[in-house]
Coordinates of C-alpha atoms in Angstrom, one line a residue:
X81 CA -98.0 -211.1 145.4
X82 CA -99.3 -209.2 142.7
X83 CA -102.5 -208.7 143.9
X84 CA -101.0 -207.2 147.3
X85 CA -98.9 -205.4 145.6
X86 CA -102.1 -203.7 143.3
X87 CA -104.1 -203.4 146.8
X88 CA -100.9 -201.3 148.3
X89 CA -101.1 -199.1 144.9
X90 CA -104.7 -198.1 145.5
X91 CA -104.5 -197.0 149.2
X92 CA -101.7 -195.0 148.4
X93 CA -103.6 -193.5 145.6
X94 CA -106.4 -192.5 147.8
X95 CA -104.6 -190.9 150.3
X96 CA -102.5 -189.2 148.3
X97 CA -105.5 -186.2 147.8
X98 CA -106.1 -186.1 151.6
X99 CA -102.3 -185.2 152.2
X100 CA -102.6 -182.6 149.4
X101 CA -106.0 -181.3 151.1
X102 CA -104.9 -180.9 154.1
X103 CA -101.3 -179.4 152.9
X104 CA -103.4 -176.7 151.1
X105 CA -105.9 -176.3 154.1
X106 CA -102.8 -175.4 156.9
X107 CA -101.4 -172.7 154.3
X108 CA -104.4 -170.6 154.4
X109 CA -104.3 -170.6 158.2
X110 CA -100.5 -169.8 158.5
X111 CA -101.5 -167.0 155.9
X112 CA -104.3 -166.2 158.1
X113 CA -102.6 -166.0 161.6
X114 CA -99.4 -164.1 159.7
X115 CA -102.4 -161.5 158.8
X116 CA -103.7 -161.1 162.0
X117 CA -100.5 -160.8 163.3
X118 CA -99.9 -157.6 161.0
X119 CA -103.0 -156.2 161.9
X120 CA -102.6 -156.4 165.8
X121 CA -98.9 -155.4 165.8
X122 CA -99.5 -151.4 166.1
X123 CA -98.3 -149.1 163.5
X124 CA -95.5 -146.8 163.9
X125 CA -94.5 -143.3 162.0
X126 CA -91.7 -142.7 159.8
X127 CA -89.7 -139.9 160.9
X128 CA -90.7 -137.9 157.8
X129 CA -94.4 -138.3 159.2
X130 CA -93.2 -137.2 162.8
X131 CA -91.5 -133.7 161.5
X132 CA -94.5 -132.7 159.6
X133 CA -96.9 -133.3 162.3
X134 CA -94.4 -131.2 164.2
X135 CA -94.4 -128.4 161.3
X136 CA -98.1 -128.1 161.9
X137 CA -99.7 -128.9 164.8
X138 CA -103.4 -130.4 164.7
X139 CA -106.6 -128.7 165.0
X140 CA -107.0 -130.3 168.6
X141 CA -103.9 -127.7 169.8
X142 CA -104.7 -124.6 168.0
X143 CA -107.7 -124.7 169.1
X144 CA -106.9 -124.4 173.2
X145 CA -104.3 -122.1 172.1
X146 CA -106.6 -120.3 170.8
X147 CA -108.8 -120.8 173.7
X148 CA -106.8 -119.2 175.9
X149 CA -104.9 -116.4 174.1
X150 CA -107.8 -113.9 174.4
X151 CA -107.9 -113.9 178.3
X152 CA -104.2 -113.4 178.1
X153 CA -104.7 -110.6 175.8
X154 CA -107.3 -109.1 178.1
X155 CA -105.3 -109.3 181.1
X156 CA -102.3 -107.8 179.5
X157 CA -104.2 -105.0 178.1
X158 CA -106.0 -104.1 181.7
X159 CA -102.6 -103.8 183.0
X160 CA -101.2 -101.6 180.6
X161 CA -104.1 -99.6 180.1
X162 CA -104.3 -95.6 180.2
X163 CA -107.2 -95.5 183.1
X164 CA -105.1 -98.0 185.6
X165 CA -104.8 -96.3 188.9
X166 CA -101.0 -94.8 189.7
X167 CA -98.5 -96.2 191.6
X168 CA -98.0 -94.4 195.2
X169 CA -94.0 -94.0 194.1
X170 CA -94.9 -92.2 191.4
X171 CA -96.9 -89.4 193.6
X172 CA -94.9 -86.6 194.8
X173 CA -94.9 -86.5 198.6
X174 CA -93.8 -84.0 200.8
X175 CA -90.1 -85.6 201.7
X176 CA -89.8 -85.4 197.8
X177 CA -90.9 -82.2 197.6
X178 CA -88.5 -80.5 200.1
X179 CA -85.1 -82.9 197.8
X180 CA -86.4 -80.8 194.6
X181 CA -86.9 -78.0 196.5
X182 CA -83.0 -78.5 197.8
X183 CA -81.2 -79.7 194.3
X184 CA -83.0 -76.7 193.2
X185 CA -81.2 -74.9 195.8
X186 CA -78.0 -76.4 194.7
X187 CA -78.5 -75.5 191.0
X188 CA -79.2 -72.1 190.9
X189 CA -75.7 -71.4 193.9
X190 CA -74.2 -73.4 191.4
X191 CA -74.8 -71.3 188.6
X192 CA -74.0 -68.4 190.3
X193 CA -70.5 -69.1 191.1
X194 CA -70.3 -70.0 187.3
X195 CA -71.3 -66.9 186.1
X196 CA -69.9 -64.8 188.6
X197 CA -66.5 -66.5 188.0
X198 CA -67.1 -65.8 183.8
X199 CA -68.1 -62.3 184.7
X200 CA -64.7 -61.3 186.8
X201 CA -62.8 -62.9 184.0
X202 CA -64.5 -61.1 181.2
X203 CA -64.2 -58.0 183.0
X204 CA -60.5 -58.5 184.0
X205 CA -60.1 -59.5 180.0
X206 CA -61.9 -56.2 178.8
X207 CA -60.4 -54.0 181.1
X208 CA -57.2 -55.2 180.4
X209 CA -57.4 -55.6 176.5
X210 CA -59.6 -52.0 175.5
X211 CA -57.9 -49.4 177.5
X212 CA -60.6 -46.9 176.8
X213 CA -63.2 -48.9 178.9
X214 CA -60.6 -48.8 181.8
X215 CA -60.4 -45.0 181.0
X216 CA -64.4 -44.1 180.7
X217 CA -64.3 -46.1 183.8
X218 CA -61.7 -43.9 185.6
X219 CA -63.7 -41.2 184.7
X220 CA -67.0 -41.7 185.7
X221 CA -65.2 -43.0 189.2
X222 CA -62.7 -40.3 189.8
X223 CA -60.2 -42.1 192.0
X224 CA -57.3 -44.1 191.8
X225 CA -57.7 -46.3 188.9
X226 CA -56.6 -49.7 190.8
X227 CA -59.7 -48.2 193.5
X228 CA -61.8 -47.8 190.2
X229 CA -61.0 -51.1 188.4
X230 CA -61.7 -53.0 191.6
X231 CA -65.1 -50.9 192.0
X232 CA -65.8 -52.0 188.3
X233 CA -64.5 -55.8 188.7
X234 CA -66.1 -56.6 191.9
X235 CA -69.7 -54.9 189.8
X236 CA -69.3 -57.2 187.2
X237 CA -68.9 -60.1 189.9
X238 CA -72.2 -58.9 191.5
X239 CA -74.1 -59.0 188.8
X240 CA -72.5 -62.5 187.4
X241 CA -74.3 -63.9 190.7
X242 CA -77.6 -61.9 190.7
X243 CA -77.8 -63.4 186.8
X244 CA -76.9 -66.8 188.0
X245 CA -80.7 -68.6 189.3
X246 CA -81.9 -67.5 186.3
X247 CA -79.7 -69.8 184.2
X248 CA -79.3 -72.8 187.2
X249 CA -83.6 -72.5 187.6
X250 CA -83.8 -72.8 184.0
X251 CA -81.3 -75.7 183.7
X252 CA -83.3 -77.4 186.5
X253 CA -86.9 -77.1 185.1
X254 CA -85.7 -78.5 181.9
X255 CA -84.6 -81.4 183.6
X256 CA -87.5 -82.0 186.0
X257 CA -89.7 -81.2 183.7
X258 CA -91.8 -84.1 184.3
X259 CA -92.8 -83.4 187.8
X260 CA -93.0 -79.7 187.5
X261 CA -96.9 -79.3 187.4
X262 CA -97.1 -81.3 191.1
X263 CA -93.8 -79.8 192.2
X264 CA -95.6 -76.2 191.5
X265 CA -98.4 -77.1 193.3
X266 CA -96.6 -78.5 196.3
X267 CA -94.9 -75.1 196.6
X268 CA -97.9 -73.3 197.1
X269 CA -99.5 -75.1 199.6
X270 CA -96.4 -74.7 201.3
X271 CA -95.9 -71.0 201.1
X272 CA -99.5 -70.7 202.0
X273 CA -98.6 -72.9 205.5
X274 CA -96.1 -70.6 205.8
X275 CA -98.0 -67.8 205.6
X276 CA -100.2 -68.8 207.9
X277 CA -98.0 -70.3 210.8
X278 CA -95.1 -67.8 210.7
X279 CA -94.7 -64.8 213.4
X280 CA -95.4 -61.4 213.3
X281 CA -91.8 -59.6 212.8
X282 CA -93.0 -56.4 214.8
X283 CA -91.8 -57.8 218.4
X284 CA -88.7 -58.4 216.9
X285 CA -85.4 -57.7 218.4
X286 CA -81.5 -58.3 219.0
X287 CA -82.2 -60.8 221.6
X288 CA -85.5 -62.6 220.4
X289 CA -84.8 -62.3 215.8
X290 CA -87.2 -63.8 213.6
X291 CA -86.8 -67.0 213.1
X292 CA -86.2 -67.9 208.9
X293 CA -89.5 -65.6 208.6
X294 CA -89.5 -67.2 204.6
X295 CA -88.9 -71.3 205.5
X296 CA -85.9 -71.3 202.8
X297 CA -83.7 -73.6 205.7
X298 CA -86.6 -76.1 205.7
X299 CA -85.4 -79.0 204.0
X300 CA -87.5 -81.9 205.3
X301 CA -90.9 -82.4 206.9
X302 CA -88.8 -82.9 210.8
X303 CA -87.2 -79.2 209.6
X304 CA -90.9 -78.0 208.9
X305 CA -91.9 -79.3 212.6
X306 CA -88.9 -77.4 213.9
X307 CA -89.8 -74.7 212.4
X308 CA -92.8 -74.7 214.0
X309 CA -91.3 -74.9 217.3
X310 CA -89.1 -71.8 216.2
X311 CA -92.2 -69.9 215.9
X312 CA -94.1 -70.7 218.8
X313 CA -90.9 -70.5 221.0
X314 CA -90.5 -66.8 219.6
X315 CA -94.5 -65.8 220.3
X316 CA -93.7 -67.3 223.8
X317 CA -90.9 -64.7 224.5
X318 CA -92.6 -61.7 222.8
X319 CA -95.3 -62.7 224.9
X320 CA -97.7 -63.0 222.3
X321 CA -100.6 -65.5 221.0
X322 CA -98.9 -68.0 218.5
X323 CA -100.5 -69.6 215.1
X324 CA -101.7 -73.2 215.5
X325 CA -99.7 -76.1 214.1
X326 CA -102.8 -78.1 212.8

């Protein structure tokens, strides 16, 4: 028994290392796969991390932005350049011609009932409130003095609306003072087609009158063809050779 018992002893004793080897051997390869397993799992940014790659982009980024910027640049500055050719809108054609012409019109009639109206009241005022203007005036028109007030008002009247275009003209180039220069030259090649194209007044007469022998009704380039068929319809009753149209 004691003998068996010694013989049990020693194979416990020499396996005893072996378990401790190979205990030691498998916790260098759990260490080992736990490693790898790190290394293969993929890394992921903090948030920190994320907002300061957002704060400044990388090289990669600036550099097509900068790639591209200086054909935008180019392309903006063609458009906008000094030498680009104007649009059509912007040129003055006839049709817009003959509405300046018109609101010209309309501004200087205007401004003569203004001032005509200021003048009759001024003169009504002055006559009424310096009795020795009434009086000079009853003396240089020796009449009635209600004739020679009324002679004096209606003057001052007249002259309001003769002094009128001067003030409604000036208003008006001060306004369109940006297409003044074409709308002068417009005018004159218009007065010189009306020079050319419009009748002889000689053959005039109560039954056959001139027909607007200045153009002021023409308004529109369909009232400039009328008025071309004014003219020639008067040559055809005088009997006479008319202008051509072309």
């Amino acid at each position: 028994m004691a003998a068996r018992s010694t013989r049990i002893g020693l194979q416990l004793t020499q396996s005893q290392p072996t378990l401790l080897k190979s205990h030691y051997v498998s916790t260098p390869s759990r260490r080992g796969m736990s490693s790898a397993t790190l290394i293969a799992r993929p890394h992921r940014p903090s948030s920190s991390k994320l907002a300061a790659l957002a704060a400044s982009p990388s090289p990669s980024t600036n550099t097509s932005a900068s790639f591209f910027t200086p054909s935008l640049c180019r392309i903006r500055h063609a458009s906008t350049s000094a030498d680009s050719p104007r649009p059509s809108s912007d040129i003055l054609d006839w049709n817009a011609f003959f509405r300046l012409r018109q609101s010209r019109r309309r501004y200087a009639l205007t401004s003569s009932i203004v001032t005509s109206i200021v003048s009759t009241g001024g003169a009504i005022a002055a006559f009424s409130e310096v009795p020795d203007l009434a009086d000079q005036i009853t003396k240089l028109v020796p009449t009635d003095p209600f004739i020679s007030m009324g002679i004096a008002t209606f003057g001052a009247t007249f002259l309001g609306w003769l002094i009128g275009p001067a003030f409604g003209n000036s208003l008006w180039k001060l306004l369109h003072r940006s297409r003044l220069p074409e709308f002068t030259i417009k005018e004159r090649a218009f007065f010189e087609r009306i020079k050319r194209h419009r009748v002889n007044p000689s053959g005039a007469s109560t039954n056959n009158p001139v027909p607007d022998f200045y153009g002021e009704k023409i308004s529109s380039v369909a009232g400039y063809r009328n008025w071309l068929k004014d003219q020639r319809a008067f040559n055809r009753k005088r009997g006479g050779n008319y202008a051509s149209t072309v």
